[in-house]
Short mmCIF file of the C-alpha atoms (twelve columns), coordinates in Angstrom:
data_MODEL
# 
_entry.id   MODEL 
# 
loop_
_atom_site.group_PDB 
_atom_site.id 
_atom_site.type_symbol 
_atom_site.label_atom_id 
_atom_site.label_alt_id 
_atom_site.label_comp_id 
_atom_site.label_asym_id 
_atom_site.label_seq_id 
_atom_site.Cartn_x 
_atom_site.Cartn_y 
_atom_site.Cartn_z 
_atom_site.pdbx_PDB_model_num 
ATOM 1   C CA . MET A 1   275.266 88.398  -136.466 1 
ATOM 2   C CA . SER A 2   278.601 88.102  -134.709 1 
ATOM 3   C CA . THR A 3   280.244 84.785  -133.886 1 
ATOM 4   C CA . HIS A 4   281.150 84.304  -130.242 1 
ATOM 5   C CA . GLN A 5   284.546 83.096  -129.097 1 
ATOM 6   C CA . THR A 6   284.756 80.765  -126.093 1 
ATOM 7   C CA . LEU A 7   287.111 80.935  -123.120 1 
ATOM 8   C CA . LYS A 8   287.349 79.082  -119.823 1 
ATOM 9   C CA . ALA A 9   287.885 80.912  -116.526 1 
ATOM 10  C CA . GLU A 10  288.362 79.714  -112.964 1 
ATOM 11  C CA . VAL A 11  287.372 81.509  -109.779 1 
ATOM 12  C CA . ARG A 12  290.541 82.964  -108.254 1 
ATOM 13  C CA . THR A 13  291.580 82.305  -104.661 1 
ATOM 14  C CA . VAL A 14  294.967 84.037  -104.829 1 
ATOM 15  C CA . PHE A 15  295.174 87.786  -104.196 1 
ATOM 16  C CA . GLY A 16  297.654 90.538  -103.401 1 
ATOM 17  C CA . LYS A 17  301.363 89.988  -103.939 1 
ATOM 18  C CA . LYS A 18  300.843 86.268  -104.463 1 
ATOM 19  C CA . VAL A 19  299.155 87.019  -107.797 1 
ATOM 20  C CA . LYS A 20  302.589 87.245  -109.442 1 
ATOM 21  C CA . TYR A 21  302.963 83.496  -108.952 1 
ATOM 22  C CA . LEU A 22  299.875 82.973  -111.118 1 
ATOM 23  C CA . ARG A 23  301.566 84.747  -114.007 1 
ATOM 24  C CA . THR A 24  304.695 82.596  -113.720 1 
ATOM 25  C CA . SER A 25  302.356 79.580  -113.951 1 
ATOM 26  C CA . GLY A 26  300.878 80.779  -117.249 1 
ATOM 27  C CA . LEU A 27  297.711 82.275  -115.721 1 
ATOM 28  C CA . ILE A 28  296.367 85.828  -115.921 1 
ATOM 29  C CA . PRO A 29  294.291 87.315  -113.076 1 
ATOM 30  C CA . CYS A 30  291.064 88.924  -114.206 1 
ATOM 31  C CA . THR A 31  287.886 90.549  -112.950 1 
ATOM 32  C CA . ILE A 32  284.435 89.866  -114.392 1 
ATOM 33  C CA . TYR A 33  281.770 92.495  -113.761 1 
ATOM 34  C CA . GLY A 34  278.728 94.175  -115.233 1 
ATOM 35  C CA . LYS A 35  275.411 95.796  -114.426 1 
ATOM 36  C CA . GLY A 36  273.328 93.441  -112.308 1 
ATOM 37  C CA . PHE A 37  276.240 90.982  -112.131 1 
ATOM 38  C CA . GLU A 38  278.153 90.331  -108.933 1 
ATOM 39  C CA . ALA A 39  281.826 90.904  -109.661 1 
ATOM 40  C CA . VAL A 40  284.000 87.787  -109.757 1 
ATOM 41  C CA . SER A 41  287.769 87.548  -109.316 1 
ATOM 42  C CA . ALA A 42  289.006 84.879  -111.684 1 
ATOM 43  C CA . GLN A 43  291.955 83.648  -113.730 1 
ATOM 44  C CA . VAL A 44  292.381 82.509  -117.334 1 
ATOM 45  C CA . SER A 45  295.069 80.673  -119.236 1 
ATOM 46  C CA . ALA A 46  297.465 83.163  -120.828 1 
ATOM 47  C CA . ARG A 47  297.878 80.951  -123.896 1 
ATOM 48  C CA . GLU A 48  294.135 80.408  -124.387 1 
ATOM 49  C CA . PHE A 49  293.364 84.103  -123.895 1 
ATOM 50  C CA . ASP A 50  295.999 85.105  -126.439 1 
ATOM 51  C CA . LEU A 51  294.436 82.802  -129.040 1 
ATOM 52  C CA . VAL A 52  290.927 84.110  -128.342 1 
ATOM 53  C CA . PHE A 53  291.916 87.782  -128.233 1 
ATOM 54  C CA . ARG A 54  293.690 87.549  -131.585 1 
ATOM 55  C CA . LYS A 55  290.322 86.602  -133.093 1 
ATOM 56  C CA . ALA A 56  287.954 88.566  -130.870 1 
ATOM 57  C CA . GLY A 57  289.742 91.824  -130.152 1 
ATOM 58  C CA . ARG A 58  287.562 94.267  -128.230 1 
ATOM 59  C CA . THR A 59  284.453 94.040  -130.390 1 
ATOM 60  C CA . THR A 60  283.685 90.318  -130.579 1 
ATOM 61  C CA . LEU A 61  281.674 88.671  -127.817 1 
ATOM 62  C CA . ILE A 62  283.235 85.957  -125.698 1 
ATOM 63  C CA . ASP A 63  281.294 83.171  -124.004 1 
ATOM 64  C CA . LEU A 64  283.202 83.011  -120.728 1 
ATOM 65  C CA . ASN A 65  282.726 79.724  -118.884 1 
ATOM 66  C CA . ILE A 66  283.228 80.482  -115.171 1 
ATOM 67  C CA . GLY A 67  282.923 76.918  -113.923 1 
ATOM 68  C CA . SER A 68  280.067 76.404  -111.467 1 
ATOM 69  C CA . GLN A 69  278.829 79.963  -112.104 1 
ATOM 70  C CA . GLY A 70  277.975 79.090  -115.691 1 
ATOM 71  C CA . ILE A 71  278.603 80.999  -118.923 1 
ATOM 72  C CA . SER A 72  278.528 84.795  -119.174 1 
ATOM 73  C CA . VAL A 73  278.698 86.768  -122.414 1 
ATOM 74  C CA . VAL A 74  281.470 89.359  -122.088 1 
ATOM 75  C CA . PHE A 75  283.646 91.885  -123.886 1 
ATOM 76  C CA . VAL A 76  287.307 92.517  -123.144 1 
ATOM 77  C CA . GLN A 77  286.884 95.869  -121.389 1 
ATOM 78  C CA . ASP A 78  290.475 96.586  -120.398 1 
ATOM 79  C CA . ILE A 79  293.938 95.012  -120.455 1 
ATOM 80  C CA . GLN A 80  296.747 96.092  -118.137 1 
ATOM 81  C CA . ARG A 81  300.256 95.442  -119.476 1 
ATOM 82  C CA . HIS A 82  303.741 95.654  -118.047 1 
ATOM 83  C CA . PRO A 83  305.259 98.991  -119.185 1 
ATOM 84  C CA . VAL A 84  308.471 97.354  -120.394 1 
ATOM 85  C CA . THR A 85  307.775 93.737  -121.363 1 
ATOM 86  C CA . ARG A 86  304.152 94.413  -122.475 1 
ATOM 87  C CA . ALA A 87  303.157 91.157  -120.770 1 
ATOM 88  C CA . ILE A 88  299.498 91.104  -119.692 1 
ATOM 89  C CA . LEU A 89  299.134 91.742  -115.969 1 
ATOM 90  C CA . HIS A 90  295.343 91.857  -115.587 1 
ATOM 91  C CA . ILE A 91  292.167 91.674  -117.680 1 
ATOM 92  C CA . ASP A 92  288.756 93.228  -117.123 1 
ATOM 93  C CA . PHE A 93  285.812 91.387  -118.684 1 
ATOM 94  C CA . LYS A 94  282.492 93.215  -118.877 1 
ATOM 95  C CA . VAL A 95  279.290 91.187  -118.851 1 
ATOM 96  C CA . VAL A 96  276.746 92.471  -121.400 1 
ATOM 97  C CA . ASP A 97  273.002 92.217  -121.872 1 
ATOM 98  C CA . LEU A 98  272.390 90.977  -125.416 1 
ATOM 99  C CA . LYS A 99  269.091 92.875  -125.544 1 
ATOM 100 C CA . LYS A 100 270.528 96.314  -124.723 1 
ATOM 101 C CA . LEU A 101 272.387 98.728  -126.997 1 
ATOM 102 C CA . VAL A 102 276.070 99.274  -126.327 1 
ATOM 103 C CA . HIS A 103 278.569 101.903 -127.450 1 
ATOM 104 C CA . ILE A 104 281.987 100.627 -128.442 1 
ATOM 105 C CA . GLU A 105 284.894 101.748 -130.626 1 
ATOM 106 C CA . VAL A 106 285.374 99.743  -133.803 1 
ATOM 107 C CA . PRO A 107 288.471 99.808  -136.067 1 
ATOM 108 C CA . VAL A 108 288.188 101.349 -139.533 1 
ATOM 109 C CA . ILE A 109 290.361 99.750  -142.228 1 
ATOM 110 C CA . ALA A 110 291.025 100.667 -145.856 1 
ATOM 111 C CA . VAL A 111 290.337 98.277  -148.727 1 
ATOM 112 C CA . GLY A 112 291.202 98.881  -152.358 1 
ATOM 113 C CA . GLU A 113 293.804 101.453 -153.374 1 
ATOM 114 C CA . SER A 114 293.771 105.046 -154.507 1 
ATOM 115 C CA . PRO A 115 295.096 105.416 -158.087 1 
ATOM 116 C CA . LEU A 116 297.321 108.269 -156.920 1 
ATOM 117 C CA . VAL A 117 298.814 106.170 -154.146 1 
ATOM 118 C CA . ALA A 118 299.345 103.294 -156.594 1 
ATOM 119 C CA . ARG A 119 301.310 105.634 -158.928 1 
ATOM 120 C CA . GLY A 120 303.426 106.902 -156.061 1 
ATOM 121 C CA . ASP A 121 302.034 110.436 -156.311 1 
ATOM 122 C CA . ALA A 122 300.325 110.557 -152.910 1 
ATOM 123 C CA . LEU A 123 300.187 109.129 -149.416 1 
ATOM 124 C CA . LEU A 124 297.012 107.816 -147.805 1 
ATOM 125 C CA . ASN A 125 296.154 109.714 -144.615 1 
ATOM 126 C CA . HIS A 126 294.084 107.889 -141.980 1 
ATOM 127 C CA . PRO A 127 293.476 110.440 -139.186 1 
ATOM 128 C CA . VAL A 128 290.579 108.541 -137.555 1 
ATOM 129 C CA . SER A 129 291.282 104.840 -137.127 1 
ATOM 130 C CA . MET A 130 288.411 104.054 -134.701 1 
ATOM 131 C CA . VAL A 131 284.761 105.092 -134.759 1 
ATOM 132 C CA . MET A 132 282.161 104.845 -132.002 1 
ATOM 133 C CA . VAL A 133 279.373 102.435 -132.908 1 
ATOM 134 C CA . GLU A 134 275.952 101.920 -131.313 1 
ATOM 135 C CA . ALA A 135 274.414 98.471  -131.696 1 
ATOM 136 C CA . LEU A 136 273.107 95.416  -129.952 1 
ATOM 137 C CA . PRO A 137 276.100 93.308  -128.854 1 
ATOM 138 C CA . ASN A 138 275.431 90.587  -131.418 1 
ATOM 139 C CA . ASP A 139 275.240 93.136  -134.257 1 
ATOM 140 C CA . LEU A 140 278.576 94.827  -133.634 1 
ATOM 141 C CA . PRO A 141 281.001 94.591  -136.557 1 
ATOM 142 C CA . GLN A 142 284.528 93.425  -135.787 1 
ATOM 143 C CA . HIS A 143 285.782 96.184  -138.096 1 
ATOM 144 C CA . ILE A 144 284.443 98.513  -140.790 1 
ATOM 145 C CA . GLU A 145 285.924 98.308  -144.295 1 
ATOM 146 C CA . ILE A 146 286.053 101.441 -146.456 1 
ATOM 147 C CA . ASP A 147 286.920 101.369 -150.150 1 
ATOM 148 C CA . VAL A 148 289.496 104.102 -150.797 1 
ATOM 149 C CA . SER A 149 289.780 103.527 -154.557 1 
ATOM 150 C CA . CYS A 150 287.403 106.486 -155.024 1 
ATOM 151 C CA . LEU A 151 290.180 108.833 -153.898 1 
ATOM 152 C CA . ASP A 152 291.327 109.621 -157.451 1 
ATOM 153 C CA . SER A 153 292.141 113.294 -156.869 1 
ATOM 154 C CA . MET A 154 293.838 115.249 -154.123 1 
ATOM 155 C CA . GLU A 155 290.624 117.142 -153.369 1 
ATOM 156 C CA . LYS A 156 288.582 114.057 -152.492 1 
ATOM 157 C CA . VAL A 157 288.069 113.113 -148.855 1 
ATOM 158 C CA . ILE A 158 286.059 110.364 -147.139 1 
ATOM 159 C CA . HIS A 159 284.076 111.635 -144.145 1 
ATOM 160 C CA . VAL A 160 281.971 109.708 -141.655 1 
ATOM 161 C CA . ARG A 161 278.857 111.169 -143.323 1 
ATOM 162 C CA . ASP A 162 279.883 109.548 -146.626 1 
ATOM 163 C CA . LEU A 163 279.441 106.024 -145.262 1 
ATOM 164 C CA . ALA A 164 276.312 104.138 -146.198 1 
ATOM 165 C CA . ALA A 165 273.809 103.604 -143.394 1 
ATOM 166 C CA . GLN A 166 273.852 100.110 -141.883 1 
ATOM 167 C CA . THR A 167 270.823 98.238  -140.574 1 
ATOM 168 C CA . GLY A 168 272.689 96.481  -137.759 1 
ATOM 169 C CA . TYR A 169 274.603 99.377  -136.258 1 
ATOM 170 C CA . LYS A 170 274.955 103.157 -136.261 1 
ATOM 171 C CA . ILE A 171 278.145 105.224 -136.276 1 
ATOM 172 C CA . ILE A 172 277.746 108.075 -133.808 1 
ATOM 173 C CA . ASN A 173 280.890 110.064 -134.626 1 
ATOM 174 C CA . ASP A 174 280.530 113.584 -135.973 1 
ATOM 175 C CA . GLY A 175 279.689 113.413 -139.670 1 
ATOM 176 C CA . GLY A 176 282.520 115.809 -140.483 1 
ATOM 177 C CA . ASP A 177 285.236 113.548 -139.067 1 
ATOM 178 C CA . VAL A 178 287.754 112.718 -141.811 1 
ATOM 179 C CA . LEU A 179 288.462 109.013 -142.182 1 
ATOM 180 C CA . PHE A 180 290.717 109.046 -145.259 1 
ATOM 181 C CA . SER A 181 292.376 111.711 -147.376 1 
ATOM 182 C CA . LEU A 182 295.459 112.089 -149.572 1 
ATOM 183 C CA . GLY A 183 298.742 113.877 -148.946 1 
ATOM 184 C CA . GLN A 184 301.116 115.053 -151.662 1 
ATOM 185 C CA . LEU A 185 304.088 112.711 -151.585 1 
ATOM 186 C CA . ARG A 186 306.268 114.776 -153.936 1 
ATOM 187 C CA . ALA A 187 305.673 117.952 -151.949 1 
ATOM 188 C CA . ILE A 188 306.695 116.163 -148.780 1 
ATOM 189 C CA . GLN A 189 309.875 114.893 -150.449 1 
ATOM 190 C CA . GLU A 190 310.730 118.373 -151.783 1 
ATOM 191 C CA . GLU A 191 310.260 119.893 -148.330 1 
ATOM 192 C CA . ALA A 192 312.582 117.271 -146.879 1 
ATOM 193 C CA . VAL A 193 315.246 118.074 -149.497 1 
ATOM 194 C CA . GLN A 194 314.935 121.816 -148.865 1 
ATOM 195 C CA . ALA A 195 315.200 121.284 -145.130 1 
ATOM 196 C CA . ALA A 196 318.377 119.212 -145.477 1 
ATOM 197 C CA . PRO A 197 321.551 121.189 -144.630 1 
ATOM 198 C CA . ALA A 198 323.632 122.200 -147.644 1 
ATOM 199 C CA . GLU A 199 327.082 120.668 -147.994 1 
ATOM 200 C CA . PRO A 200 329.796 123.119 -146.893 1 
ATOM 201 C CA . GLU A 201 331.904 124.670 -149.664 1 
ATOM 202 C CA . LEU A 202 335.467 123.379 -149.701 1 
ATOM 203 C CA . ILE A 203 337.910 126.266 -149.403 1 
ATOM 204 C CA . ARG A 204 341.601 125.555 -149.900 1 
ATOM 205 C CA . LYS A 205 344.592 127.766 -149.630 1 
ATOM 206 C CA . PRO A 206 345.854 128.594 -153.142 1 
ATOM 207 C CA . ARG A 207 349.120 127.056 -154.127 1 
ATOM 208 C CA . ALA A 208 352.034 129.174 -155.244 1 
ATOM 209 C CA . ALA A 209 351.430 128.278 -158.888 1 
ATOM 210 C CA . ASP A 210 347.811 129.451 -158.605 1 
ATOM 211 C CA . GLU A 211 348.910 132.765 -157.121 1 
ATOM 212 C CA . GLU A 212 351.277 133.355 -159.993 1 
# 
């Protein structure tokens, strides 16, 4: 069962170009919407949202208190950022029904260590860092941990189909998707050395004594 984060929102009365003044005041404009929910234009504290989002990410539910409109359970659906400063410009919150299944991407992280990686003989490849999960909102994991210590030879690979079935959620990626594998570190280093340009040979004009 997931733990909800809490965040306060206020109904927004500022729109258009004037929204930039909200951001200079430490507020972020946002939209709250969902099936069967009348969309609301609102604003949240940039500082409070940053603290909540660090803990919640995109997979943890947030109890969003919208003042007189009460509390809605939401996900962070989308975040728009400035292309240069990366400051948050706008947030989309999606209201969810706790009794209906949702599909959402969940991060996959490695725990443990491959013996070959520990010896410096290999690199850990992580081609798929997110998997699509189906679950009730309260059963969604914040992340999925995978023990990679079983990767004790270059031939071993961890696929989606190798993961144990979970009672609270289901991974709906293709079973053949590779989550973790090993790459030969020494081979990579040798290729880099071979690709490096050779030092030019120093050719000097022979001195008179050499010619004699």
